[in-house]
Tab-separated table of C-alpha atoms and ligand atoms in Angstrom:
chain	number	residue	atom	x	y	z
A	19	MET	CA	90.222	122.375	112.688
A	20	SER	CA	86.754	121.833	114.011
A	21	TRP	CA	85.689	118.322	114.914
A	22	ALA	CA	82.176	119.584	115.716
A	23	LEU	CA	80.476	117.309	113.175
A	24	ILE	CA	81.890	114.167	114.783
A	25	PRO	CA	80.370	113.623	118.245
A	26	LEU	CA	83.408	112.307	120.128
A	27	THR	CA	82.931	110.591	123.474
A	28	GLU	CA	84.861	111.691	126.558
A	29	GLU	CA	87.157	108.693	126.134
A	30	GLN	CA	87.790	109.597	122.485
A	31	ARG	CA	88.589	113.181	123.433
A	32	ALA	CA	91.079	111.960	126.040
A	33	ILE	CA	92.769	109.677	123.491
A	34	GLN	CA	92.806	112.515	120.971
A	35	ARG	CA	94.555	114.781	123.501
A	36	THR	CA	97.109	112.074	124.325
A	37	ALA	CA	97.786	111.365	120.641
A	38	ARG	CA	98.037	115.072	119.779
A	39	GLU	CA	100.484	115.763	122.597
A	40	PHE	CA	102.589	112.702	121.773
A	41	ALA	CA	102.602	113.558	118.062
A	42	ARG	CA	103.557	117.190	118.755
A	43	THR	CA	106.373	116.423	121.193
A	44	GLU	CA	107.776	113.060	120.042
A	45	ILE	CA	106.982	112.694	116.349
A	46	ALA	CA	106.892	116.161	114.767
A	47	PRO	CA	110.432	117.143	115.877
A	48	GLN	CA	111.853	114.058	114.118
A	49	ALA	CA	109.750	114.056	110.956
A	50	VAL	CA	112.085	116.183	108.838
A	51	ALA	CA	115.111	114.045	109.738
A	52	TRP	CA	113.227	110.814	108.993
A	53	ASP	CA	112.197	112.249	105.631
A	54	ARG	CA	115.724	113.410	104.823
A	55	ASP	CA	117.475	110.230	105.981
A	56	GLY	CA	114.894	107.809	104.591
A	57	GLY	CA	114.129	105.881	107.764
A	58	PHE	CA	112.715	105.902	111.261
A	59	ASP	CA	114.405	105.791	114.571
A	60	ARG	CA	113.153	102.362	115.758
A	61	ARG	CA	112.270	103.941	119.116
A	62	ILE	CA	109.025	105.161	117.527
A	63	VAL	CA	107.701	101.582	117.572
A	64	GLN	CA	108.326	101.227	121.322
A	65	GLN	CA	106.809	104.645	121.999
A	66	LEU	CA	103.641	103.931	120.004
A	67	GLY	CA	103.474	100.533	121.690
A	68	ALA	CA	103.821	102.018	125.178
A	69	LEU	CA	100.766	104.191	124.515
A	70	GLY	CA	98.802	101.146	123.338
A	71	PHE	CA	98.631	102.637	119.822
A	72	LEU	CA	99.834	99.401	118.183
A	73	GLY	CA	97.014	97.337	119.643
A	74	MET	CA	94.130	99.749	119.554
A	75	MET	CA	91.492	97.369	118.143
A	76	ILE	CA	92.873	94.193	119.729
A	77	PRO	CA	90.794	92.881	122.647
A	78	GLU	CA	92.274	93.269	126.104
A	79	ALA	CA	92.515	89.456	126.364
A	80	TYR	CA	95.310	89.693	123.767
A	81	ASP	CA	96.942	92.711	125.436
A	82	GLY	CA	95.288	95.336	123.239
A	83	LEU	CA	93.175	98.339	124.192
A	84	GLY	CA	89.937	96.817	122.865
A	85	LEU	CA	88.789	100.081	121.273
A	86	ASP	CA	86.540	100.574	118.266
A	87	THR	CA	87.520	101.704	114.785
A	88	CYS	CA	86.374	105.316	115.258
A	89	THR	CA	88.575	105.778	118.319
A	90	TYR	CA	91.560	104.271	116.517
A	91	LEU	CA	91.056	106.666	113.599
A	92	VAL	CA	90.930	109.672	115.949
A	93	ALA	CA	94.417	108.774	117.254
A	94	LEU	CA	95.712	107.946	113.784
A	95	GLU	CA	94.743	111.341	112.358
A	96	GLU	CA	96.691	113.100	115.127
A	97	VAL	CA	99.791	111.046	114.351
A	98	ALA	CA	99.369	111.792	110.622
A	99	VAL	CA	99.214	115.534	111.263
A	100	ALA	CA	102.714	115.270	112.733
A	101	ASP	CA	104.124	112.750	110.252
A	102	ALA	CA	102.498	110.656	107.538
A	103	SER	CA	105.241	108.012	107.766
A	104	ALA	CA	104.573	107.337	111.451
A	105	ALA	CA	100.888	107.166	110.532
A	106	VAL	CA	101.357	104.520	107.848
A	107	LEU	CA	103.359	102.394	110.262
A	108	MET	CA	100.513	102.660	112.764
A	109	SER	CA	97.838	102.123	110.114
A	110	VAL	CA	99.337	99.054	108.460
A	111	HIS	CA	100.132	97.380	111.794
A	112	ASN	CA	96.692	98.071	113.314
A	113	SER	CA	94.569	97.453	110.221
A	114	LEU	CA	96.200	94.577	108.385
A	115	PRO	CA	98.485	92.026	110.118
A	116	THR	CA	96.991	92.321	113.600
A	117	GLN	CA	93.391	92.280	112.370
A	118	MET	CA	94.126	89.328	110.088
A	119	ILE	CA	95.555	87.234	112.925
A	120	LEU	CA	92.704	88.269	115.222
A	121	ARG	CA	90.025	87.469	112.669
A	122	TYR	CA	91.358	84.390	110.871
A	123	GLY	CA	94.150	83.087	113.087
A	124	SER	CA	94.115	80.104	115.445
A	125	GLU	CA	94.150	80.631	119.200
A	126	ALA	CA	97.790	79.487	119.230
A	127	GLN	CA	98.668	82.100	116.576
A	128	ARG	CA	96.870	84.803	118.534
A	129	LEU	CA	98.707	83.949	121.732
A	130	HIS	CA	102.101	83.606	120.063
A	131	PHE	CA	102.071	86.419	117.471
A	132	LEU	CA	99.233	88.795	118.291
A	133	ARG	CA	99.913	89.535	121.935
A	134	PRO	CA	103.444	90.905	121.418
A	135	MET	CA	102.157	92.820	118.389
A	136	ALA	CA	99.402	94.416	120.472
A	137	ARG	CA	101.980	95.445	123.083
A	138	GLY	CA	104.170	97.000	120.370
A	139	GLU	CA	107.028	94.584	121.063
A	140	SER	CA	106.645	93.131	117.612
A	141	LEU	CA	105.886	95.104	114.442
A	142	GLY	CA	103.624	93.759	111.704
A	143	ALA	CA	103.754	94.159	107.919
A	144	PHE	CA	101.604	93.052	104.978
A	145	ALA	CA	103.037	91.492	101.815
A	146	LEU	CA	100.570	91.180	98.945
A	147	SER	CA	101.983	93.077	95.936
A	148	GLU	CA	104.722	91.780	93.668
A	149	PRO	CA	106.774	93.343	90.867
A	150	ASP	CA	104.145	92.223	88.316
A	151	ALA	CA	101.083	92.094	90.588
A	152	GLY	CA	99.966	95.514	91.839
A	153	SER	CA	96.358	96.493	91.123
A	154	ASP	CA	95.847	92.969	89.767
A	155	ALA	CA	96.746	91.452	93.117
A	156	ALA	CA	95.246	88.044	92.278
A	157	SER	CA	97.924	87.518	89.607
A	158	LEU	CA	100.643	87.137	92.244
A	159	ARG	CA	103.233	84.438	91.532
A	160	THR	CA	105.010	83.717	94.812
A	161	GLN	CA	104.593	79.999	95.376
A	162	ALA	CA	104.046	78.045	98.563
A	163	VAL	CA	104.515	74.322	98.017
A	164	ARG	CA	103.499	71.890	100.741
A	165	ASP	CA	106.317	69.654	102.013
A	166	GLY	CA	105.230	67.486	104.953
A	167	ASP	CA	104.397	69.721	107.861
A	168	HIS	CA	105.951	72.757	106.156
A	169	TYR	CA	105.388	74.951	103.118
A	170	VAL	CA	108.310	76.107	100.985
A	171	LEU	CA	107.937	79.672	99.740
A	172	ASN	CA	109.682	81.184	96.726
A	173	GLY	CA	109.129	84.609	95.196
A	174	VAL	CA	109.516	88.353	95.581
A	175	LYS	CA	107.063	90.626	97.395
A	176	SER	CA	107.125	94.342	96.598
A	177	TRP	CA	106.146	97.646	98.171
A	178	VAL	CA	106.150	96.249	101.685
A	179	SER	CA	105.785	99.151	104.100
A	180	HIS	CA	108.427	98.937	106.888
A	181	GLY	CA	109.146	95.387	105.683
A	182	SER	CA	112.784	95.756	106.749
A	183	MET	CA	111.729	96.573	110.328
A	184	ALA	CA	108.915	94.051	110.700
A	185	ASP	CA	108.950	91.111	113.108
A	186	VAL	CA	105.805	89.471	111.686
A	187	ILE	CA	104.865	89.578	108.008
A	188	LEU	CA	101.504	88.428	106.657
A	189	CYS	CA	102.428	87.120	103.234
A	190	MET	CA	100.099	86.030	100.437
A	191	ALA	CA	101.397	83.178	98.254
A	192	ARG	CA	99.973	80.802	95.670
A	193	THR	CA	99.334	77.328	97.062
A	194	ASP	CA	97.419	76.058	94.033
A	195	THR	CA	99.306	76.327	90.786
A	196	SER	CA	97.419	73.558	89.009
A	197	ASP	CA	95.191	75.905	87.058
A	198	GLU	CA	96.087	79.526	86.340
A	199	ARG	CA	92.385	80.372	86.225
A	200	LYS	CA	92.040	79.488	89.879
A	201	GLY	CA	93.449	83.014	90.391
A	202	ALA	CA	92.176	84.433	93.642
A	203	ARG	CA	91.097	81.049	95.013
A	204	GLY	CA	94.575	79.510	94.772
A	205	ILE	CA	96.156	81.941	97.249
A	206	SER	CA	96.883	81.376	100.953
A	207	THR	CA	98.254	83.572	103.734
A	208	PHE	CA	101.335	82.764	105.798
A	209	ILE	CA	102.766	84.292	108.938
A	210	LEU	CA	106.473	84.859	108.288
A	211	THR	CA	109.215	85.955	110.629
A	212	PRO	CA	112.534	87.392	109.414
A	213	ASN	CA	114.574	84.728	111.187
A	214	LEU	CA	113.353	82.014	108.787
A	215	PRO	CA	116.283	80.741	106.646
A	216	GLY	CA	115.934	82.060	103.078
A	217	PHE	CA	114.010	85.183	104.111
A	218	GLY	CA	115.749	88.309	102.868
A	219	VAL	CA	115.161	92.013	102.578
A	220	GLY	CA	115.761	93.162	99.009
A	221	LYS	CA	115.719	96.544	97.330
A	222	LYS	CA	114.756	99.558	99.401
A	223	GLU	CA	112.756	102.034	97.322
A	224	ASP	CA	114.011	105.622	97.016
A	225	LYS	CA	110.611	107.296	97.310
A	226	MET	CA	109.176	110.720	96.530
A	227	GLY	CA	107.437	110.958	99.895
A	228	LEU	CA	106.607	108.972	103.001
A	229	ARG	CA	110.320	108.482	103.281
A	230	GLY	CA	110.424	107.784	107.001
A	231	ASP	CA	108.676	104.435	106.567
A	232	PRO	CA	111.077	102.234	104.582
A	233	THR	CA	109.395	100.472	101.638
A	234	VAL	CA	111.228	97.320	100.575
A	235	GLN	CA	111.076	94.158	98.556
A	236	LEU	CA	111.127	90.874	100.432
A	237	VAL	CA	112.951	88.011	98.788
A	238	LEU	CA	111.784	84.493	99.659
A	239	ASP	CA	114.316	81.868	98.657
A	240	ASN	CA	113.162	78.388	99.673
A	241	VAL	CA	111.739	79.705	102.931
A	242	ARG	CA	110.434	76.726	104.957
A	243	VAL	CA	107.432	77.844	106.953
A	244	PRO	CA	105.729	75.506	109.447
A	245	ALA	CA	102.228	74.595	108.260
A	246	ALA	CA	101.089	75.884	111.658
A	247	ASN	CA	101.953	79.370	110.353
A	248	ARG	CA	99.351	79.197	107.601
A	249	LEU	CA	96.582	81.630	108.453
A	250	GLY	CA	93.113	80.139	108.303
A	251	GLU	CA	92.108	77.934	105.395
A	252	GLU	CA	94.221	77.087	102.409
A	253	GLY	CA	93.007	78.965	99.322
A	254	MET	CA	91.347	81.764	101.293
A	255	GLY	CA	94.329	84.126	101.414
A	256	PHE	CA	93.095	86.529	98.741
A	257	ILE	CA	89.675	86.870	100.362
A	258	TYR	CA	91.350	87.511	103.747
A	259	ALA	CA	93.553	90.166	102.135
A	260	MET	CA	90.604	91.876	100.441
A	261	GLN	CA	88.481	91.869	103.590
A	262	SER	CA	91.388	93.251	105.609
A	263	LEU	CA	92.141	95.966	103.068
A	264	GLU	CA	88.728	97.404	103.877
A	265	ASN	CA	90.082	98.185	107.368
A	266	GLY	CA	93.328	99.341	105.812
A	267	ARG	CA	91.562	101.771	103.524
A	268	LEU	CA	89.855	103.443	106.485
A	269	GLY	CA	93.267	103.908	108.074
A	270	ILE	CA	94.748	105.403	104.911
A	271	ALA	CA	91.757	107.767	104.727
A	272	ALA	CA	92.513	108.973	108.287
A	273	GLN	CA	96.180	109.347	107.371
A	274	ALA	CA	95.223	111.439	104.318
A	275	ILE	CA	92.915	113.642	106.390
A	276	GLY	CA	95.757	114.207	108.843
A	277	ILE	CA	98.095	115.270	106.011
A	278	ALA	CA	95.417	117.615	104.610
A	279	ARG	CA	94.696	119.065	108.051
A	280	ALA	CA	98.377	119.823	108.588
A	281	ALA	CA	98.469	121.579	105.194
A	282	LEU	CA	95.414	123.659	106.082
A	283	GLU	CA	96.743	124.590	109.530
A	284	HIS	CA	100.067	125.723	108.066
A	285	SER	CA	98.256	127.643	105.316
A	286	VAL	CA	95.954	129.461	107.730
A	287	ALA	CA	98.925	130.565	109.836
A	288	TYR	CA	101.043	131.548	106.843
A	289	ALA	CA	98.253	133.535	105.176
A	290	ALA	CA	97.884	135.613	108.352
A	291	GLU	CA	101.628	136.396	108.500
A	292	ARG	CA	102.608	136.771	104.876
A	293	LYS	CA	102.129	140.301	103.563
A	294	GLN	CA	101.930	141.299	99.904
A	295	PHE	CA	100.529	144.480	98.378
A	296	GLY	CA	100.551	145.970	101.875
A	297	LYS	CA	98.329	143.502	103.706
A	298	PRO	CA	98.288	139.902	104.945
A	299	ILE	CA	97.391	137.612	102.056
A	300	LYS	CA	94.449	136.216	104.071
A	301	GLU	CA	92.724	139.526	103.225
A	302	PHE	CA	92.568	138.517	99.556
A	303	GLN	CA	89.534	136.575	98.381
A	304	ALA	CA	91.758	134.421	96.164
A	305	ILE	CA	93.331	133.039	99.354
A	306	GLN	CA	90.102	133.012	101.395
A	307	PHE	CA	88.365	130.888	98.768
A	308	LYS	CA	91.214	128.394	98.780
A	309	LEU	CA	91.192	128.129	102.590
A	310	ALA	CA	87.402	127.792	102.628
A	311	ASP	CA	87.453	125.000	100.042
A	312	MET	CA	90.302	123.215	101.836
A	313	ALA	CA	88.410	123.273	105.163
A	314	THR	CA	85.145	122.201	103.520
A	315	ARG	CA	86.674	119.265	101.676
A	316	ILE	CA	88.522	118.044	104.786
A	317	THR	CA	85.349	118.243	106.871
A	318	ALA	CA	83.362	116.370	104.199
A	319	ALA	CA	86.019	113.658	103.875
A	320	ARG	CA	86.141	113.195	107.641
A	321	ALA	CA	82.362	112.983	107.898
A	322	LEU	CA	82.308	110.246	105.247
A	323	LEU	CA	85.167	108.386	106.943
A	324	TYR	CA	83.489	108.378	110.351
A	325	SER	CA	80.169	107.280	108.851
A	326	ALA	CA	81.967	104.348	107.209
A	327	ALA	CA	83.880	103.515	110.405
A	328	ALA	CA	80.709	103.678	112.505
A	329	ALA	CA	79.046	101.279	110.055
A	330	LYS	CA	81.979	98.914	110.494
A	331	ASP	CA	81.720	99.185	114.278
A	332	ARG	CA	78.028	98.266	113.979
A	333	GLY	CA	79.086	95.154	112.050
A	334	GLU	CA	77.655	96.282	108.721
A	335	PRO	CA	79.324	95.590	105.337
A	336	ILE	CA	81.588	98.472	104.313
A	337	THR	CA	83.276	97.353	101.085
A	338	GLN	CA	81.838	100.274	99.134
A	339	PHE	CA	81.992	102.848	101.932
A	340	ALA	CA	85.623	102.030	102.770
A	341	SER	CA	86.561	102.647	99.138
A	342	MET	CA	84.492	105.846	99.033
A	343	ALA	CA	86.158	107.100	102.212
A	344	LYS	CA	89.649	106.270	100.948
A	345	LEU	CA	88.997	107.770	97.517
A	346	THR	CA	87.539	110.983	98.924
A	347	ALA	CA	90.111	111.489	101.668
A	348	THR	CA	93.164	110.767	99.549
A	349	GLU	CA	92.072	112.934	96.619
A	350	THR	CA	91.263	115.624	99.189
A	351	ALA	CA	94.776	115.330	100.622
A	352	MET	CA	96.357	115.722	97.189
A	353	TRP	CA	94.131	118.672	96.313
A	354	VAL	CA	94.547	120.409	99.671
A	355	THR	CA	98.325	120.031	99.729
A	356	THR	CA	98.481	121.371	96.152
A	357	GLN	CA	96.542	124.464	97.277
A	358	ALA	CA	98.845	124.802	100.287
A	359	VAL	CA	101.934	124.852	98.060
A	360	GLN	CA	100.216	127.517	95.928
A	361	ILE	CA	99.394	129.655	98.978
A	362	PHE	CA	103.008	129.457	100.154
A	363	GLY	CA	104.175	130.328	96.614
A	364	GLY	CA	107.937	129.921	96.179
A	365	TYR	CA	108.227	129.055	99.872
A	366	GLY	CA	105.873	126.138	99.241
A	367	TYR	CA	108.358	124.655	96.822
A	368	VAL	CA	111.326	124.431	99.178
A	369	LYS	CA	112.122	122.052	102.012
A	370	GLU	CA	112.610	124.882	104.494
A	371	TYR	CA	108.819	125.154	104.773
A	372	PRO	CA	106.523	122.301	105.768
A	373	VAL	CA	104.036	122.045	102.898
A	374	GLU	CA	106.524	120.665	100.342
A	375	LYS	CA	106.796	117.465	102.411
A	376	LEU	CA	103.039	117.262	102.891
A	377	PHE	CA	102.532	117.495	99.119
A	378	ARG	CA	104.989	114.629	98.542
A	379	ASP	CA	103.522	112.540	101.356
A	380	ALA	CA	99.966	113.013	100.076
A	381	LYS	CA	100.628	111.520	96.636
A	382	VAL	CA	101.142	107.937	97.725
A	383	THR	CA	97.803	107.831	99.521
A	384	GLU	CA	96.179	107.868	96.067
A	385	ILE	CA	98.278	104.853	95.097
A	386	TYR	CA	98.752	102.327	97.887
A	387	GLU	CA	96.152	100.036	99.476
A	388	GLY	CA	94.371	100.301	96.120
A	389	THR	CA	94.758	103.180	93.675
A	390	SER	CA	91.978	105.731	93.211
A	391	GLU	CA	91.088	103.860	90.014
A	392	ILE	CA	90.726	100.567	91.933
A	393	GLN	CA	88.554	102.305	94.550
A	394	ARG	CA	86.274	103.524	91.751
A	395	ILE	CA	86.076	99.977	90.360
A	396	VAL	CA	85.117	98.599	93.780
A	397	ILE	CA	82.487	101.340	94.249
A	398	ALA	CA	81.006	100.810	90.782
A	399	ARG	CA	80.905	97.006	91.182
A	400	GLU	CA	79.001	97.353	94.440
A	401	LEU	CA	76.354	99.454	92.669
A	402	TYR	CA	75.494	96.329	90.684
A	403	ASN	CA	75.967	93.872	93.587
A	404	ARG	CA	73.384	95.739	95.650
A	405	THR	CA	70.654	95.792	93.026
B	10	CAA	N1	85.615	91.127	100.691
B	10	CAA	C1	85.431	89.791	100.551
B	10	CAA	N2	85.711	89.113	99.407
B	10	CAA	C2	86.176	89.832	98.369
B	10	CAA	C3	86.385	91.223	98.451
B	10	CAA	C4	86.082	91.870	99.665
B	10	CAA	N3	86.265	93.181	99.829
B	10	CAA	N4	86.856	91.650	97.270
B	10	CAA	C5	86.928	90.568	96.459
B	10	CAA	N5	86.520	89.477	97.147
B	10	CAA	C6	86.422	88.102	96.649
B	10	CAA	C7	85.398	88.019	95.532
B	10	CAA	O1	84.092	87.834	96.012
B	10	CAA	C8	85.885	86.792	94.767
B	10	CAA	O2	85.458	85.636	95.463
B	10	CAA	P1	84.969	84.328	94.668
B	10	CAA	O3	86.226	83.641	94.235
B	10	CAA	O4	84.201	83.561	95.678
B	10	CAA	O5	84.147	84.791	93.496
B	10	CAA	C9	87.400	86.869	94.917
B	10	CAA	O6	87.653	87.693	96.051
B	10	CAA	C10	88.062	87.503	93.723
B	10	CAA	O7	87.491	88.790	93.591
B	10	CAA	P2	87.458	89.572	92.210
B	10	CAA	O8	86.984	88.656	91.128
B	10	CAA	O9	86.734	90.830	92.444
B	10	CAA	O10	89.027	89.816	91.997
B	10	CAA	P3	89.767	90.680	90.942
B	10	CAA	O11	90.981	89.939	90.535
B	10	CAA	O12	88.835	91.194	89.900
B	10	CAA	O13	90.332	91.921	91.842
B	10	CAA	C11	90.306	94.043	92.920
B	10	CAA	C12	89.535	92.783	92.554
B	10	CAA	C13	89.305	94.896	93.675
B	10	CAA	C14	90.790	94.784	91.694
B	10	CAA	C15	91.495	93.675	93.850
B	10	CAA	O14	92.483	92.964	93.119
B	10	CAA	C16	92.130	94.875	94.496
B	10	CAA	O15	91.643	95.380	95.500
B	10	CAA	N6	93.291	95.342	93.959
B	10	CAA	C17	94.069	96.352	94.631
B	10	CAA	C18	95.102	95.671	95.494
B	10	CAA	C19	95.537	96.522	96.636
B	10	CAA	O16	94.770	97.234	97.250
B	10	CAA	N7	96.815	96.393	96.965
B	10	CAA	C20	97.347	97.095	98.063
B	10	CAA	C21	98.500	96.324	98.611
B	10	CAA	S1	98.956	96.738	100.271
B	10	CAA	C22	99.870	98.158	100.147
B	10	CAA	O17	99.446	99.086	99.547
B	10	CAA	C23	101.207	98.231	100.775
B	10	CAA	C24	101.229	98.695	102.156
B	10	CAA	O18	101.907	98.106	102.978
B	10	CAA	C25	100.517	99.932	102.547
């Protein structure tokens, strides 16, 4: 798939080659087993860490690679081509918990939590959603009550990607329960570790796709967290989460483009091999038009993503562009993988061939880190905010 529209630097090309080779040799051979068994081999975290891929945007002073967003997304797409589950692990860790600690954390928190995370010795997760607070994230009910120099947390967090594997969890909880209408402003962020008494891993979801990355509930039963583990200011947790999800949505867009690219690459190869009516099916316009539209939509989605990421790297606001990039890329992934299944026909519907998994993996990208409907709300709101 041509990258010609994105002018990569020499350094970015080198990182792309490294990521592609790693993904091809270390991730792709395991992806089917992870999908079948519903979990990773933990070694993937050490391997990604050894390459620096779990600290890509962390400054070198905190043991990261100190790279920009565009370079990170180049590596992430390569990982996603091989396996969307490995990509979500990399995306969540790089975009949410590490960036939150870097941006809002104290120096002590950066030294204690961020440095091992950047080295890949410690895996990060993000806990915002709850059983009754999904799209309406500000309605979350987990409580954090101050008790001396601690907070006591009670509640259930849902849909936590690799929450059962994580060493550091950035958890949003309500610190102000005095007035329900305080909503978003009554929420704070806490840095949790699984060794805290009362911290438990609850139900593991039996998912349609993205099965390698375990999605779990976290149960907080009187978890006493040192006040020093509160991130930034009390009451600012929802704003921190929203600002960080802008980074997250760029990562999910790159993941979706990787899934779509894999579907296109498999389809191109299959259409050249598969013969019907006496010739390879790539000779039929019905197939050519599908392949052409798949390639065009992927290229357009990537161009939008890299424009948004470049704006972020220039320090410009990207609320609207991050949502546009996520919306476009994830709907592209779903559409492209649907076409891929159609091109493969019956073989597209069975696990023996690769596009069935890609189709299942694509679906969740339209749901998590803000559904397509939420992205449209954010985009529409910004139309009024800017005028
Ligand atoms: N940057 C900075 N501040 C922001 C912001 C942003 N992007 N978005 C909202 N805010 C601020 C607002 O300015 C407002 O501040 P004030 O109190 O000063 O007015 C405050 O946050 C509340 O904002 P809204 O009134 O807009 O809040 P809302 O309740 O209407 O919700 C929403 C807005 C966009 C719908 C938001 O709830 C949302 O994004 N929902 C989707 C949640 C989501 O993406 N969840 C994904 C969970 S992570 C995951 O998927 C799992 C995983 O591990 C991959």
